[in-house]
Coordinates of C-alpha atoms (C1' of nucleotides) in Angstrom, one line a residue:
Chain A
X1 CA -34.3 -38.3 -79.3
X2 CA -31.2 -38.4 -77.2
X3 CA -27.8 -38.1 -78.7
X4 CA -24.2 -37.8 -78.2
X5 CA -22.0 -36.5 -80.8
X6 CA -18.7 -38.4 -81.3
X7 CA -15.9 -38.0 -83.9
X8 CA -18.8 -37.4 -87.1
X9 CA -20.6 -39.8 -86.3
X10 CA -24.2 -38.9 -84.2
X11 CA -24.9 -41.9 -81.4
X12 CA -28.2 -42.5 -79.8
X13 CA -28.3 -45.3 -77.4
X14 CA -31.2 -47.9 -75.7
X15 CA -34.0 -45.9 -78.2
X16 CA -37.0 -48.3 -78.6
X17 CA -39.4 -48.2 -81.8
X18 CA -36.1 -48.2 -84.3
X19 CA -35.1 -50.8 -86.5
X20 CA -33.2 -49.2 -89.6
X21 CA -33.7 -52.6 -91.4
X22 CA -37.8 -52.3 -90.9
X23 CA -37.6 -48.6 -91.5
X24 CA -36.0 -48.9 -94.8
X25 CA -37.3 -52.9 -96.2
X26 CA -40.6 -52.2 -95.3
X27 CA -41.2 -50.8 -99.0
X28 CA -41.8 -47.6 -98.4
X29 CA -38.7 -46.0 -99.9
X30 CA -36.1 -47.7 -102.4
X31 CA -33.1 -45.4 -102.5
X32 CA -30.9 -47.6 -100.1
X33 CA -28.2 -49.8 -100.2
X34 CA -27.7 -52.9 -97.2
X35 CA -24.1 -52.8 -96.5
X36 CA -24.5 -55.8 -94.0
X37 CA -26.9 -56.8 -91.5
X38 CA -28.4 -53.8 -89.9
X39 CA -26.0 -51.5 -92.0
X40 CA -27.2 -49.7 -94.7
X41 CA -26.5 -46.4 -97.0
X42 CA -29.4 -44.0 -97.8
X43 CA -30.0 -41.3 -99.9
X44 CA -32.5 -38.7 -99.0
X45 CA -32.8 -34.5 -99.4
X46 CA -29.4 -34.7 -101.1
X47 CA -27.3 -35.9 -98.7
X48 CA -25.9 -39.7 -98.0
X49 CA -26.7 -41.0 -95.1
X50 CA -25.1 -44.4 -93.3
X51 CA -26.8 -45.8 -90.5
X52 CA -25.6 -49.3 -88.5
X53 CA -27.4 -50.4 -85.8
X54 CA -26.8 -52.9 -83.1
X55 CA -28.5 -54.5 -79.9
X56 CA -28.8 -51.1 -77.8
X57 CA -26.9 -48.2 -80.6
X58 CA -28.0 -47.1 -83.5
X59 CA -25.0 -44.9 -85.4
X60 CA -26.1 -42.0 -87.7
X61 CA -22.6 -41.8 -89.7
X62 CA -20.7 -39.1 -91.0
X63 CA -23.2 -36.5 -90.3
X64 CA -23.7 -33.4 -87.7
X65 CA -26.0 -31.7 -85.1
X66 CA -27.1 -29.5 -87.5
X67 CA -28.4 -32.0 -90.3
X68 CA -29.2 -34.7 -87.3
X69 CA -31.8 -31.8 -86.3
X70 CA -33.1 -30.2 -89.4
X71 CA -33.2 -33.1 -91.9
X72 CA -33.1 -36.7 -90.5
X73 CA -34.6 -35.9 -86.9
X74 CA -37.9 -35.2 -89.4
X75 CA -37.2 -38.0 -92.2
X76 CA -37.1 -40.3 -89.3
X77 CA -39.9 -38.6 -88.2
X78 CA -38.9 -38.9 -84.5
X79 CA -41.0 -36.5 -82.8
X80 CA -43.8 -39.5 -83.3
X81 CA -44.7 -41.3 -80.4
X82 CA -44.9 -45.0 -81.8
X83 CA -44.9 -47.1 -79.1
X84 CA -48.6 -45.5 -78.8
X85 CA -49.3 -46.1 -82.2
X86 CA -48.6 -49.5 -81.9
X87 CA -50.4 -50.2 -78.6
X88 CA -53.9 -48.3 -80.1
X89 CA -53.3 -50.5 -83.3
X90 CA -52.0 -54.1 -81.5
X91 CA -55.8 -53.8 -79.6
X92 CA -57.6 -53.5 -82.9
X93 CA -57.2 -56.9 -83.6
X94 CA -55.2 -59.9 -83.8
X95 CA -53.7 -59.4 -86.7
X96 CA -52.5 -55.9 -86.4
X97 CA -51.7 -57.3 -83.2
X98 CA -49.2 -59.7 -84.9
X99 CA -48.1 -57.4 -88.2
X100 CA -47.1 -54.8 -84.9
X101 CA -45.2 -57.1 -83.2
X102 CA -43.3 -58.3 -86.1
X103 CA -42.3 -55.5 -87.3
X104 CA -42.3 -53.0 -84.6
X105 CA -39.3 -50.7 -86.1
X106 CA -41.0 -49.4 -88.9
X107 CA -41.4 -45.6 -88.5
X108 CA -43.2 -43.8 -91.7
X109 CA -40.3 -41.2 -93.2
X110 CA -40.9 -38.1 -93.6
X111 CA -39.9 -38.1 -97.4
X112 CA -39.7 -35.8 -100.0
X113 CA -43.4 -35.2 -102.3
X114 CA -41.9 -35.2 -105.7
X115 CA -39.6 -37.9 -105.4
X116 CA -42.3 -40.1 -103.7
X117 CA -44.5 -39.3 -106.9
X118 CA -42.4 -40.1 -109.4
X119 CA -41.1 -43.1 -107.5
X120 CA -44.8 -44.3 -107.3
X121 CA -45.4 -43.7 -110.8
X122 CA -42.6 -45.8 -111.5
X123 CA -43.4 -49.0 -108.9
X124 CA -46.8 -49.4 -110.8
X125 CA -46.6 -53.1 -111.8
X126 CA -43.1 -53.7 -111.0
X127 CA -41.4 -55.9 -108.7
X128 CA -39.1 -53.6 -105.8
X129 CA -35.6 -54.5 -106.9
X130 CA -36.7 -52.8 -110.4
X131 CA -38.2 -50.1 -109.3
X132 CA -35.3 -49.2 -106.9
X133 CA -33.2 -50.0 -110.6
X134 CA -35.2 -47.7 -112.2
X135 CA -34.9 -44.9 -110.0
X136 CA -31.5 -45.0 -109.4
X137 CA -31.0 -44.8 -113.2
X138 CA -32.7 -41.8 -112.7
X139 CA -30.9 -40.1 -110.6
X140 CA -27.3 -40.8 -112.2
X141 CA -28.7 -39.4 -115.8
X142 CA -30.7 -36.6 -114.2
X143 CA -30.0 -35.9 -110.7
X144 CA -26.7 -34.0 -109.2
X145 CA -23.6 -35.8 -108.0
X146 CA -23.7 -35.5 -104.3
X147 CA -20.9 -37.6 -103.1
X148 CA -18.8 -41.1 -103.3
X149 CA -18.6 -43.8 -100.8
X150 CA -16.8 -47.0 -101.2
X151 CA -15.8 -45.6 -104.0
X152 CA -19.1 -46.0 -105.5
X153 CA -21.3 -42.6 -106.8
X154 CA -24.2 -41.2 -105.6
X155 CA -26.8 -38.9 -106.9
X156 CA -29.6 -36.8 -105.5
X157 CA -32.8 -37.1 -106.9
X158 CA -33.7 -35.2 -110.1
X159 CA -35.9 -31.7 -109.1
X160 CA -38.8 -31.0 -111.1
X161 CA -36.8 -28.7 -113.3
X162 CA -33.9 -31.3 -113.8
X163 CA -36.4 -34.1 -114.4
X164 CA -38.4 -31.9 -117.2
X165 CA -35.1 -31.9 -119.4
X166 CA -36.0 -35.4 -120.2
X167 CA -38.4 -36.4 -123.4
X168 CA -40.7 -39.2 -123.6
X169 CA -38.2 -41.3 -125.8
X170 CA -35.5 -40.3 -123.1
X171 CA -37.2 -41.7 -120.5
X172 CA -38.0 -45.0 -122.6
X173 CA -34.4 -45.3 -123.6
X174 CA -34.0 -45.8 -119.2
X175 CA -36.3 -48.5 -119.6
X176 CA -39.1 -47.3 -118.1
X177 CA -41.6 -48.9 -120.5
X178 CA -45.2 -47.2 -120.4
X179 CA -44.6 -44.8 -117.5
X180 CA -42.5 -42.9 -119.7
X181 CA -45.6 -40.7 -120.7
X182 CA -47.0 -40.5 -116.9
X183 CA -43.8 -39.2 -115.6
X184 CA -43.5 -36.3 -118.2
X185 CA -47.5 -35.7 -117.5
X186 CA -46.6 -35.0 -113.7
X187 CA -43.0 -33.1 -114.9
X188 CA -45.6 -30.7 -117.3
X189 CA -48.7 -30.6 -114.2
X190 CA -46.2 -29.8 -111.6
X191 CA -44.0 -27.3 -113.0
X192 CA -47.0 -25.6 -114.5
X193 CA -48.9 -25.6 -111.1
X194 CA -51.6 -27.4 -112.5
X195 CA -51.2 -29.7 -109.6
X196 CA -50.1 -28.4 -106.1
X197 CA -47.8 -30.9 -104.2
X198 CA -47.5 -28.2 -101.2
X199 CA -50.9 -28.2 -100.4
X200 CA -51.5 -31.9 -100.0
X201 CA -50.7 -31.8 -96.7
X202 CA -53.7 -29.1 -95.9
X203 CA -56.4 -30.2 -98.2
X204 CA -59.0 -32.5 -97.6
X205 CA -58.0 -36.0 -97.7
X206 CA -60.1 -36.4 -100.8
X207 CA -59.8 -33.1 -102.3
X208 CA -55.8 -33.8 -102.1
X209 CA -56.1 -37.5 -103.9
X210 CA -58.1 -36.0 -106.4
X211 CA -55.2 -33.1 -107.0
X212 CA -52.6 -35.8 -107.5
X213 CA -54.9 -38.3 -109.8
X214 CA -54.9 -35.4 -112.1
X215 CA -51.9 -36.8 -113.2
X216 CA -51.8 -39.2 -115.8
X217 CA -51.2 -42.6 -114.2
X218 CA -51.5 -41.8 -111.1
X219 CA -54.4 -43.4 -109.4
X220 CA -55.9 -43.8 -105.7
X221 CA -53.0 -46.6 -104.9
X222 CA -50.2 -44.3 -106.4
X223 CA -52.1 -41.4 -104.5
X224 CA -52.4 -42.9 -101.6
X225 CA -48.7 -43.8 -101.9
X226 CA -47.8 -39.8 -102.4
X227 CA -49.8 -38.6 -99.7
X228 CA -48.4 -41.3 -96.6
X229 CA -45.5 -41.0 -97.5
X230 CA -44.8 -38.4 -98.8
X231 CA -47.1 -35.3 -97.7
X232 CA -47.6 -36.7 -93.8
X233 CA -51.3 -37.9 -94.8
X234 CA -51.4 -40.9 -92.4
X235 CA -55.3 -41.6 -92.6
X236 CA -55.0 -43.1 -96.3
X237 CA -54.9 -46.7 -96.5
X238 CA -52.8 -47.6 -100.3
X239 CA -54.6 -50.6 -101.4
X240 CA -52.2 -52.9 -103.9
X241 CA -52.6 -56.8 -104.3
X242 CA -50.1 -57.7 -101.8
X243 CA -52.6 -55.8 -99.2
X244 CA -55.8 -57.0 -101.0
X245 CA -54.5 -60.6 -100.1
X246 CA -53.5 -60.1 -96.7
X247 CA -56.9 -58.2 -96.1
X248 CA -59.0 -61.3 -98.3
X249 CA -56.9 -63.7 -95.5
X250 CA -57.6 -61.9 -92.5
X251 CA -60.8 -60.6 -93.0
X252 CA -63.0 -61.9 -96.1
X253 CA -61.8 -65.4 -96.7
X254 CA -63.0 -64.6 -100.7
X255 CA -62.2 -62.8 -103.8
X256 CA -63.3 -58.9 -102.4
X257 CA -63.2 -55.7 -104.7
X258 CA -60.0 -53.6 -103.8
X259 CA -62.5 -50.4 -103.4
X260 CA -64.2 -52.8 -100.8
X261 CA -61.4 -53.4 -98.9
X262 CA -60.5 -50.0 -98.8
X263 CA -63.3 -48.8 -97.4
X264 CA -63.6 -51.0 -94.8
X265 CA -59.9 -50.9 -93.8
X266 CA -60.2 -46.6 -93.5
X267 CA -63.3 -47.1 -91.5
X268 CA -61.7 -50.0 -89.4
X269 CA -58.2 -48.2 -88.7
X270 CA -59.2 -44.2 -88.8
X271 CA -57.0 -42.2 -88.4
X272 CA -54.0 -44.7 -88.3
X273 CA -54.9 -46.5 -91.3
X274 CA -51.4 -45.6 -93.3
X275 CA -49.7 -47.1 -90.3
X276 CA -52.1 -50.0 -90.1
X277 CA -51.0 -50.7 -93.7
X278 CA -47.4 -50.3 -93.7
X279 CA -47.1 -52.9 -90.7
X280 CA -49.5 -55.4 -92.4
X281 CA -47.8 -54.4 -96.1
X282 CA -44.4 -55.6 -94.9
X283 CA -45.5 -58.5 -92.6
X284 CA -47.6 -60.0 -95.0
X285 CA -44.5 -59.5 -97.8
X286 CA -42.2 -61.3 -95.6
X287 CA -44.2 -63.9 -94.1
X288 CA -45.9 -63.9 -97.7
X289 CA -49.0 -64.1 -96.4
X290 CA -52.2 -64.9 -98.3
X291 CA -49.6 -65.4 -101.2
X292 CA -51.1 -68.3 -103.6
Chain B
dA1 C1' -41.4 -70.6 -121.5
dT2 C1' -45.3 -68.3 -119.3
dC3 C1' -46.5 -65.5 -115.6
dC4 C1' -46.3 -61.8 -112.6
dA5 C1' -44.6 -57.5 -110.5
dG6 C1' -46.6 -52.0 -104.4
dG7 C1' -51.7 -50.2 -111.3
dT8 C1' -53.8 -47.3 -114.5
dG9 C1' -55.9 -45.9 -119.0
dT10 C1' -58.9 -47.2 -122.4
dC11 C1' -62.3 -49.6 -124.5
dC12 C1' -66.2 -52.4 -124.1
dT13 C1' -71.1 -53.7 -122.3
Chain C
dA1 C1' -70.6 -48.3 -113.1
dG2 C1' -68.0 -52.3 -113.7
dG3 C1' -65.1 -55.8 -116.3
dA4 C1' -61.5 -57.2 -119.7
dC5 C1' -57.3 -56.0 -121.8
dA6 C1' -53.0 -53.6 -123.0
dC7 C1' -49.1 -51.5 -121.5
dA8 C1' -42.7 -52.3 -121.2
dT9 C1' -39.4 -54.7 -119.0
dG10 C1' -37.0 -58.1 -116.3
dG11 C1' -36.8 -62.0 -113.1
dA12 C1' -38.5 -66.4 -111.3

DNA sequence: ATCCAGGTGTCCT
DNA sequence: AGGACACATGGA
């Protein structure tokens, strides 16, 4: 990606297959705040990040060549090509064809594996603005104090070792309800190295599912989850009832088994079946497709 | 108020 | 193997 550097601030102009609101509403992460339209905070690999964006700029504020190359040039993860991705998925079908060109700006981040577990832990059965609640409680009780903007305070996310400070009843007294148990089961299994979140990204696809269900609540969506976005594993497909009814509208017209779906949709999108997803996840959300 | 939320574990048959 | 049901909490 082309830049120029001005003041602190990091410009990129006319750049196509961007849109910050996509990118960050699409569901895939939850630790950003909309300032206004097409403005928003975020807070990634311990750093705060504000991005605007407008009809042909997109501003990267208050940041530097250096972490412009070595953090968000991968979070963004703009060495991808997605105007290919988007044409090889558009002539799929129709509906991809649709999801893609409704939502064209959604690139997959690049986004830490730890946090992206524990933060898929956490969505299980929740609605998004509690989940991003939750988290966020998180952070202020057990992450680091990175920085204030706005005169409001941020926090990284807690590491493995900060988060392992916390007991079962500590984590119920945040209000996380029944996951309190799953999220000291993947503190114990992690630290331990019972389960191995580096080599997700090398293992066979199923070999490196099975490594993350051996955590306690975490199952194939939450797996799937961890492994797209979180360890660069873009052949998974994460199946959840928002997807199930988008697939049941589009493709089976009936009640059909989420294992069913699954299959067919990794058969049917390959290798870009965690892309496929993401663009129908946040169509269907906002369109609220198949929604009853 | 009842139901549901980016599911999963456990207990049944 | 496959189907109910519970699980915490908050918002519609």
């Amino acid at each position: 990606m082309e830049y120029i550097v001005e003041n602190n601030n990091i410009l990129v102009n006319d750049y196509i297959d961007f849109d910050i609101e996509h990118i960050l509403e699409c569901g895939q992460c939850f630790r950003f705040y909309k300032q206004s339209d097409k403005d928003y905070l975020l807070i990634a690999y311990d750093k705060i990040l504000r991005v605007t964006q407008g009809d042909n700029k997109i501003i990267f504020h208050n940041t530097n060549t250096n972490d412009f190359d070595t953090i968000w040039t991968n979070y963004f993860d703009l060495g991808r090509d997605y105007g290919n991705i988007k044409k090889v998925l558009s002539n799929i079908d129709e509906h991809l064809h649709k999801a893609v060109s409704e939502k064209g700006g959604i690139r997959i981040l690049q986004q830490d594996t730890w946090e992206t577990l524990i933060s898929f832990i956490i969505s299980q059965n929740k609605n998004i603005t509690h989940i991003k609640i939750l988290i966020e409680e998180l952070s202020k009780k057990y992450g680091t104090y990175i920085g204030e903007e706005d005169n409001v305070k941020y926090y990284s996310f807690p590491t493995i070792e900060q988060l392992s400070a916390a007991s079962e009843q500590d984590l119920r007294d945040l209000k996380v309800g029944f996951r309190a148990p799953y999220i000291v089961d993947a503190c114990r299994k992690v630290i331990n190295k019972e389960v191995d979140l580096v080599s997700l990204a090398s293992m066979e696809i199923e070999e490196a599912k099975n490594e993350l269900m051996k955590i306690k609540g975490v199952g194939p969506k939450v797996a799937d989850c961890v492994l797209l976005f979180g360890a660069k594993r873009y052949e998974v497909f994460p199946t959840d009832v928002w997807v199930k009814r988008i697939m049941e509208h589009y493709y089976f017209n009936k009640d059909t088994k989420i294992k069913a779906i699954h299959e067919f949709a990794v058969e049917h999108y390959g290798t870009l079946a965690g892309f496929a997803q993401q663009f129908l996840f946040y169509y269907a959300r906002d369109f609220k497709i198949g929604k009853k």
